[in-house]
């Protein structure tokens, strides 16, 4: 389990609908205008990095105008190993996002587990998989029941819950930046959550503290011929935090623009579901 | 067997006097007595007291009774009386005699006794209620057996005690001895009952029993009389053979004949022998109790007592799952672990995903069947294997598919792979227990190698790593853990869980203690630590730690033993398929053929020896005791010293019972504190202050004089001993002063120019401590800082003399003051004293009445009531440990130390006369203990145990934490612990709880007033003392000054003395910092600050000693 952490072969993404600009859920100020063209450009770069730079097979799903948030495919599904948990997103308007994703993941021969419990909610953005265990943020979008189902689905791993109060998701201020390395924001809430995670874990984690919470959301991969790969914020968006990432000498660092989707709470990890589907042994 | 009233046993005792005839009676009595003890046992701490109280009363107040009783048994009584008066000076065995005489009096004068008994009974009942009948149950069932055992034990103990003092026993006639023995037995029984789990003693007994014939012979030689009495009983016992059925991990049954009263250890060793298993410390035997709950068979206890009415049906299981199985030395060990894990997986106890099920299953197939063979292995045959709780065809197919990929893998390799994958599972090695949280929500407690995990459904909602846990305790059906405060937190918190029942709570607690000890403690000195660990109760993990078992495993050099895999039994031919396997196995077989018997035997002893093998020790112990009695003592004594640990553990166990109670209460109290509102706290405090006031009014003055006497008397006899004594005194003083509040009291002394001998330093310290103690007392009494100063000054001169250019900064942090500084303290003391008085008497009686064990118990009891006593004992332990190495000679020094302790006790207890008498008794008790070495240790351990497992953990943890608090900066300079031979940092936790019933006993203590429970911790850091200077050279006191400054929450008393000694001028600064406050003050920080300041103020001086004394006021005792 450990050795494979960060190893991915496939990525599932979904195009952003035009409705994103006006109807996507957002916790930030509504005045911020989302430039759809900019969104498309970011999307292009994102896919390009995954597909061309990193060599992943990218599965693109069609946008659904009825689902303004459908671009954030991380939330409707949690994939670990060969199992995909189709979640029940905390926002009712997003529940239907799971359908297309389920089909896509099933097509990848993953074991599909569906969260059918009406009382359970879980957003993938609240799920941090460290390679050794899961941390599930209990937020507005994710409740305990959802976490329980996740624990039932991935029984090999400890699933610890972390209260998330101030931000949308657990991964709004943290993510994995390497094996045993947690990128964490500097805010009080983020640091508190980190402490909680450290207390709950039997494992030792290093932390990579970045000044900006949102910058702590990055994508780590460990690819056969690339080594450690890290997709992180751009210096334009978070200059101070970018400097921190740039100190990671062993990582292949790829700054990725995400300015537009960030306006609707979109982070880097939100926009893809990464899958490791090793070719037949 | 039925529970009889305490009075009955006594009555029976009288008949016993007709020695031999009494034997039969004794047996009956023993049975009966046990029952009684059982009742009393539940309230371990309290229980012991009741009986003791009876006895004690005779000693002190009830001497009259004794006189009355004497007529009935004139010779003994006279001796007893004398002892009472002389008891102080007499060795422990004298005490025993006393006890005998006391007992007799009681018997004879049943009417007089009855009142006491009634009191005690009441207390007992209360205690029982509080503690719940758990102990009682166990004891009840065990009682008869225990009684017998105890008799046996008593013999040895007596012998051990007798060794040093020998004189009296010989002087007394056989009859007396018989009586003594009987009494002892009874007492022991009681004690055991009290100590429910007196593990060590039991094991010793078992061994004795096992080798009973031999031992009997020995005993007979040693104790002619006893042998005559005991031997028949033993013989009868021996004859009973029971067949145990042990389910092994491969599902087979292993029938094993054991003597009916054999201990768990015996059966376990038999099973391990059968399995050819050397790395057995990871395993254990389990059984289902009446409630169908799986329980671990305590190796140190009799099987029969543990299983009660259940079948003699056991299961061999993994008890401690090694976090890294690859570090196991032998394949057979890994194989057994695999078998256990397969069970765990297939039963669902170890949940895992489909993929993992398949993977583990495939390794199982590879190990069991060898390489995949399409012809022989069909799905239908594979269906014989249970890979998962609910096994699907899909899973089986997946298993087979993966199995194909393991071609060429040997069974051992497959096992390794199996374990490598299984160990990653989050629930690997997690022992789950159903519980409810404080809000009644269903949760699961998971005990594992790293700590305690809290699950709600499948989710981990909290985790407490061992380093985070200060104390583990249980009361009734509640289980508590005390959490070390985090960085941002200032106060420790206690988390409570509700278990389905008391037994479940105890089970969790035991499992925690065991896991903590096994996985967390790595120090080879585990025995002592284990003692610490056991703090809370009689129970402690007696086996090796993982570190020790690993170390022992490195000594295994036998060729890999052959063992049959389950499949080989089921499907013999499949194995043939794998050539590699067969080859290796054959090799194993050959090896095994040669080695199994001899090889194992050879290895086992080594292993056992390397670690603390209980069995050997136990035997030794048993023998030594006997030998001592017989007079063979000299040779055996060394053994005893060696085995002291075991003995001590035994005694400890008894003691522990008391400790447990205390422990439990503490936990409760703590919880209450947490739960309680500020108002409640205030109420508590108010009540406390009331007590203090009343006490003050009642009898404030006596103490100082006593202290002075002690101080003067104590001067400079035994170096260590004194030092320790002084330390104790300090502690006590701190206690006294602090009694109520949570505070940190740290006194640390820095030796700036420490060129001189450690001994001197220690002595210095001791003196200093004495001084401080006196000061503390003075505070209590006079409540004036000046008094303190004076006392300190008085004390210091001595210190100064001893020390050369040492700067001693003693920081005493007292938390109590907030309410009413000095008066309150004194009051608390008074209350405790009043309570203690009866208890003390009881203790004395106990000690006097019976064997060393009884004495130990007695000490325990007193200690438990008064914190000071605990402290004292604790230190003695350390001393004892040292002394053990250098056997019997220590007695004198210890005695010296003892006086001090007694003084303390006295100080605590205002009743001077009674106390004095008592103290002598105590002293004598102590002395005996010292002689046996083991006893002291035990006491100390007991005290420690009683204090709470916390101490153990603290020791471990504290190095870090504590350092952080007080001595971070200083740790560097404080390499060695003067007093303690073992760890550089010796921490002792003293917990003082005033018992309600104790209060009830003594009318003095206000019944109405809620009793405040106080928890006291004392941590002492001492810098290594330099060699060289002896006490001898007295320095010339140049100057001495005391400065006192107070701020909001801290009171700092600085005492500076300059001494001219041998041309060197020593400056010794003793700083006492009392930090008082509720929960608003960060004591640790304050302490650290104080130390820092002290350092800054005296940059050229070094810190030689830091004593942190922390008192926490616990919530009221609801009981």
mmCIF file of C-alpha atoms in Angstrom, chain B residues 10-203:
data_model
loop_
_atom_site.group_PDB
_atom_site.id
_atom_site.type_symbol
_atom_site.label_atom_id
_atom_site.label_comp_id
_atom_site.label_asym_id
_atom_site.label_seq_id
_atom_site.Cartn_x
_atom_site.Cartn_y
_atom_site.Cartn_z
ATOM 1 C CA UNK B 10 -10.687 -14.512 64.645
ATOM 2 C CA UNK B 11 -12.803 -16.706 66.747
ATOM 3 C CA UNK B 12 -11.601 -19.662 64.891
ATOM 4 C CA UNK B 13 -8.111 -18.581 65.464
ATOM 5 C CA UNK B 14 -8.481 -19.131 69.104
ATOM 6 C CA UNK B 15 -9.244 -22.761 68.660
ATOM 7 C CA UNK B 16 -6.271 -22.892 66.429
ATOM 8 C CA UNK B 17 -4.089 -22.406 69.361
ATOM 9 C CA UNK B 18 -4.275 -26.084 69.856
ATOM 10 C CA UNK B 19 -1.737 -26.253 67.175
ATOM 11 C CA UNK B 20 -2.025 -29.456 65.338
ATOM 12 C CA UNK B 21 -5.661 -30.020 65.919
ATOM 13 C CA UNK B 22 -6.055 -26.582 64.778
ATOM 14 C CA UNK B 23 -4.619 -27.588 61.475
ATOM 15 C CA UNK B 24 -7.815 -29.078 60.334
ATOM 16 C CA UNK B 25 -9.548 -26.166 61.787
ATOM 17 C CA UNK B 26 -7.097 -23.970 60.135
ATOM 18 C CA UNK B 27 -7.992 -25.377 56.874
ATOM 19 C CA UNK B 28 -11.541 -24.641 57.539
ATOM 20 C CA UNK B 29 -10.652 -21.371 58.904
ATOM 21 C CA UNK B 30 -8.518 -20.671 56.020
ATOM 22 C CA UNK B 31 -11.373 -21.318 53.782
ATOM 23 C CA UNK B 32 -13.549 -19.203 55.896
ATOM 24 C CA UNK B 33 -11.064 -16.534 56.321
ATOM 25 C CA UNK B 34 -10.528 -16.221 52.706
ATOM 26 C CA UNK B 35 -14.145 -15.612 52.357
ATOM 27 C CA UNK B 36 -13.962 -12.798 54.741
ATOM 28 C CA UNK B 37 -11.061 -11.285 53.092
ATOM 29 C CA UNK B 38 -12.877 -11.553 49.912
ATOM 30 C CA UNK B 39 -15.527 -9.369 51.253
ATOM 31 C CA UNK B 40 -13.101 -6.949 52.514
ATOM 32 C CA UNK B 41 -11.001 -7.305 49.463
ATOM 33 C CA UNK B 42 -13.270 -5.506 47.150
ATOM 34 C CA UNK B 43 -12.245 -2.394 48.866
ATOM 35 C CA UNK B 44 -8.698 -3.367 48.692
ATOM 36 C CA UNK B 45 -7.307 -0.424 50.479
ATOM 37 C CA UNK B 46 -10.034 -0.306 52.950
ATOM 38 C CA UNK B 47 -10.207 -3.990 53.496
ATOM 39 C CA UNK B 48 -6.756 -4.456 54.677
ATOM 40 C CA UNK B 49 -7.334 -1.742 57.077
ATOM 41 C CA UNK B 50 -10.304 -3.254 58.717
ATOM 42 C CA UNK B 51 -8.503 -6.238 59.946
ATOM 43 C CA UNK B 52 -5.505 -4.214 60.726
ATOM 44 C CA UNK B 53 -7.598 -1.723 62.513
ATOM 45 C CA UNK B 54 -8.748 -4.418 64.767
ATOM 46 C CA UNK B 55 -5.269 -5.413 65.460
ATOM 47 C CA UNK B 56 -4.028 -1.909 65.575
ATOM 48 C CA UNK B 57 -6.555 -0.860 68.013
ATOM 49 C CA UNK B 58 -5.312 -3.405 70.413
ATOM 50 C CA UNK B 59 -1.868 -2.091 69.948
ATOM 51 C CA UNK B 60 -2.523 1.482 70.457
ATOM 52 C CA UNK B 61 -5.757 2.209 72.025
ATOM 53 C CA UNK B 62 -6.804 -1.301 72.626
ATOM 54 C CA UNK B 63 -3.828 -2.335 74.531
ATOM 55 C CA UNK B 64 -6.197 -2.843 77.287
ATOM 56 C CA UNK B 65 -7.960 -5.298 75.173
ATOM 57 C CA UNK B 66 -4.757 -7.026 74.555
ATOM 58 C CA UNK B 67 -4.178 -7.255 78.208
ATOM 59 C CA UNK B 68 -7.541 -8.784 78.534
ATOM 60 C CA UNK B 69 -6.907 -11.055 75.720
ATOM 61 C CA UNK B 70 -3.592 -12.028 77.102
ATOM 62 C CA UNK B 71 -5.001 -14.134 79.794
ATOM 63 C CA UNK B 72 -6.352 -16.364 77.170
ATOM 64 C CA UNK B 73 -3.033 -16.580 75.509
ATOM 65 C CA UNK B 74 -0.617 -15.343 78.107
ATOM 66 C CA UNK B 75 2.763 -16.066 76.551
ATOM 67 C CA UNK B 76 2.109 -14.543 73.198
ATOM 68 C CA UNK B 77 0.330 -11.602 74.607
ATOM 69 C CA UNK B 78 3.153 -10.707 76.852
ATOM 70 C CA UNK B 79 5.493 -10.858 73.999
ATOM 71 C CA UNK B 80 3.154 -8.788 72.071
ATOM 72 C CA UNK B 81 2.858 -6.208 74.674
ATOM 73 C CA UNK B 82 6.497 -5.888 74.923
ATOM 74 C CA UNK B 83 6.738 -5.607 71.285
ATOM 75 C CA UNK B 84 4.231 -2.908 71.254
ATOM 76 C CA UNK B 85 6.372 -0.894 73.461
ATOM 77 C CA UNK B 86 9.553 -2.113 72.004
ATOM 78 C CA UNK B 87 8.180 -2.827 68.660
ATOM 79 C CA UNK B 88 9.880 0.164 67.274
ATOM 80 C CA UNK B 89 13.216 -1.263 68.014
ATOM 81 C CA UNK B 90 12.387 -4.785 67.289
ATOM 82 C CA UNK B 91 12.751 -6.352 63.909
ATOM 83 C CA UNK B 92 9.783 -7.194 61.772
ATOM 84 C CA UNK B 93 9.355 -10.650 63.003
ATOM 85 C CA UNK B 94 8.779 -9.236 66.386
ATOM 86 C CA UNK B 95 5.983 -7.434 64.843
ATOM 87 C CA UNK B 96 4.670 -10.650 63.651
ATOM 88 C CA UNK B 97 4.556 -11.877 67.093
ATOM 89 C CA UNK B 98 2.708 -8.836 67.955
ATOM 90 C CA UNK B 99 0.311 -9.542 65.331
ATOM 91 C CA UNK B 100 -0.144 -12.946 66.690
ATOM 92 C CA UNK B 101 -0.665 -11.731 70.095
ATOM 93 C CA UNK B 102 -2.970 -9.145 68.811
ATOM 94 C CA UNK B 103 -4.947 -11.583 66.939
ATOM 95 C CA UNK B 104 -5.220 -13.722 69.921
ATOM 96 C CA UNK B 105 -6.411 -10.957 72.071
ATOM 97 C CA UNK B 106 -9.026 -10.245 69.609
ATOM 98 C CA UNK B 107 -10.109 -13.741 69.586
ATOM 99 C CA UNK B 108 -10.090 -14.069 73.265
ATOM 100 C CA UNK B 109 -11.751 -10.812 73.836
ATOM 101 C CA UNK B 110 -14.227 -11.082 71.132
ATOM 102 C CA UNK B 111 -16.539 -8.579 72.753
ATOM 103 C CA UNK B 112 -13.960 -5.905 72.765
ATOM 104 C CA UNK B 113 -13.045 -6.752 69.290
ATOM 105 C CA UNK B 114 -16.515 -6.677 68.057
ATOM 106 C CA UNK B 115 -16.823 -2.958 68.214
ATOM 107 C CA UNK B 116 -13.732 -2.563 66.231
ATOM 108 C CA UNK B 117 -14.833 -5.205 63.927
ATOM 109 C CA UNK B 118 -18.111 -3.601 63.478
ATOM 110 C CA UNK B 119 -16.371 -0.481 62.555
ATOM 111 C CA UNK B 120 -14.109 -2.285 60.270
ATOM 112 C CA UNK B 121 -16.926 -4.219 58.850
ATOM 113 C CA UNK B 122 -18.780 -1.107 58.126
ATOM 114 C CA UNK B 123 -15.807 0.282 56.473
ATOM 115 C CA UNK B 124 -15.327 -2.850 54.614
ATOM 116 C CA UNK B 125 -18.845 -2.867 53.493
ATOM 117 C CA UNK B 126 -18.554 0.605 52.312
ATOM 118 C CA UNK B 127 -15.419 -0.147 50.566
ATOM 119 C CA UNK B 128 -16.846 -3.235 49.160
ATOM 120 C CA UNK B 129 -19.712 -1.388 47.820
ATOM 121 C CA UNK B 130 -17.470 1.138 46.350
ATOM 122 C CA UNK B 131 -15.110 -1.194 44.815
ATOM 123 C CA UNK B 132 -17.724 -3.576 43.825
ATOM 124 C CA UNK B 133 -17.608 -7.151 44.606
ATOM 125 C CA UNK B 134 -15.177 -8.014 41.907
ATOM 126 C CA UNK B 135 -12.300 -8.665 44.085
ATOM 127 C CA UNK B 136 -14.560 -10.288 46.508
ATOM 128 C CA UNK B 137 -15.836 -12.655 43.951
ATOM 129 C CA UNK B 138 -12.475 -13.693 42.871
ATOM 130 C CA UNK B 139 -11.262 -13.950 46.300
ATOM 131 C CA UNK B 140 -14.248 -15.779 47.470
ATOM 132 C CA UNK B 141 -13.771 -18.414 44.970
ATOM 133 C CA UNK B 142 -10.133 -18.431 45.607
ATOM 134 C CA UNK B 143 -10.324 -17.950 49.246
ATOM 135 C CA UNK B 144 -9.831 -21.476 50.387
ATOM 136 C CA UNK B 145 -7.012 -22.091 48.108
ATOM 137 C CA UNK B 146 -5.531 -18.804 48.824
ATOM 138 C CA UNK B 147 -5.682 -19.479 52.433
ATOM 139 C CA UNK B 148 -3.707 -22.578 51.945
ATOM 140 C CA UNK B 149 -1.320 -20.860 49.738
ATOM 141 C CA UNK B 150 -1.067 -18.137 52.119
ATOM 142 C CA UNK B 151 -0.224 -20.499 54.775
ATOM 143 C CA UNK B 152 2.519 -21.734 52.677
ATOM 144 C CA UNK B 153 3.509 -18.300 51.804
ATOM 145 C CA UNK B 154 3.313 -17.236 55.309
ATOM 146 C CA UNK B 155 5.788 -19.842 56.186
ATOM 147 C CA UNK B 156 8.293 -18.584 53.725
ATOM 148 C CA UNK B 157 7.662 -15.048 54.558
ATOM 149 C CA UNK B 158 8.073 -15.672 58.157
ATOM 150 C CA UNK B 159 11.208 -17.413 57.416
ATOM 151 C CA UNK B 160 12.434 -14.548 55.395
ATOM 152 C CA UNK B 161 11.618 -12.170 58.089
ATOM 153 C CA UNK B 162 12.889 -14.445 60.680
ATOM 154 C CA UNK B 163 16.190 -14.586 59.002
ATOM 155 C CA UNK B 164 17.301 -11.253 60.157
ATOM 156 C CA UNK B 165 15.607 -11.173 63.479
ATOM 157 C CA UNK B 166 15.536 -14.881 63.933
ATOM 158 C CA UNK B 167 15.659 -14.649 67.668
ATOM 159 C CA UNK B 168 12.110 -14.381 68.674
ATOM 160 C CA UNK B 169 10.704 -17.181 66.713
ATOM 161 C CA UNK B 170 13.065 -19.671 68.152
ATOM 162 C CA UNK B 171 12.358 -18.343 71.555
ATOM 163 C CA UNK B 172 8.736 -18.941 71.118
ATOM 164 C CA UNK B 173 7.510 -22.403 71.347
ATOM 165 C CA UNK B 174 6.248 -24.422 68.514
ATOM 166 C CA UNK B 175 2.781 -23.685 69.575
ATOM 167 C CA UNK B 176 3.456 -20.096 69.211
ATOM 168 C CA UNK B 177 4.840 -20.654 65.849
ATOM 169 C CA UNK B 178 1.917 -22.658 64.845
ATOM 170 C CA UNK B 179 -0.295 -19.946 66.008
ATOM 171 C CA UNK B 180 1.770 -17.467 64.307
ATOM 172 C CA UNK B 181 1.613 -19.414 61.197
ATOM 173 C CA UNK B 182 -2.025 -19.779 61.424
ATOM 174 C CA UNK B 183 -2.449 -16.228 62.119
ATOM 175 C CA UNK B 184 -0.091 -15.400 59.454
ATOM 176 C CA UNK B 185 -1.957 -17.519 57.125
ATOM 177 C CA UNK B 186 -5.131 -15.915 58.059
ATOM 178 C CA UNK B 187 -3.627 -12.583 57.697
ATOM 179 C CA UNK B 188 -2.053 -13.518 54.525
ATOM 180 C CA UNK B 189 -5.275 -14.795 53.336
ATOM 181 C CA UNK B 190 -6.805 -11.587 54.191
ATOM 182 C CA UNK B 191 -4.038 -9.748 52.650
ATOM 183 C CA UNK B 192 -4.303 -11.767 49.555
ATOM 184 C CA UNK B 193 -7.931 -11.344 49.531
ATOM 185 C CA UNK B 194 -7.350 -7.739 49.853
ATOM 186 C CA UNK B 195 -4.883 -7.797 47.156
ATOM 187 C CA UNK B 196 -7.050 -9.934 45.039
ATOM 188 C CA UNK B 197 -4.494 -10.343 42.433
ATOM 189 C CA UNK B 198 -1.435 -10.890 44.486
ATOM 190 C CA UNK B 199 0.162 -12.338 41.514
ATOM 191 C CA UNK B 200 3.626 -12.830 42.636
ATOM 192 C CA UNK B 201 2.756 -14.492 45.787
ATOM 193 C CA UNK B 202 0.565 -16.853 43.992
ATOM 194 C CA UNK B 203 3.120 -17.873 41.488
#
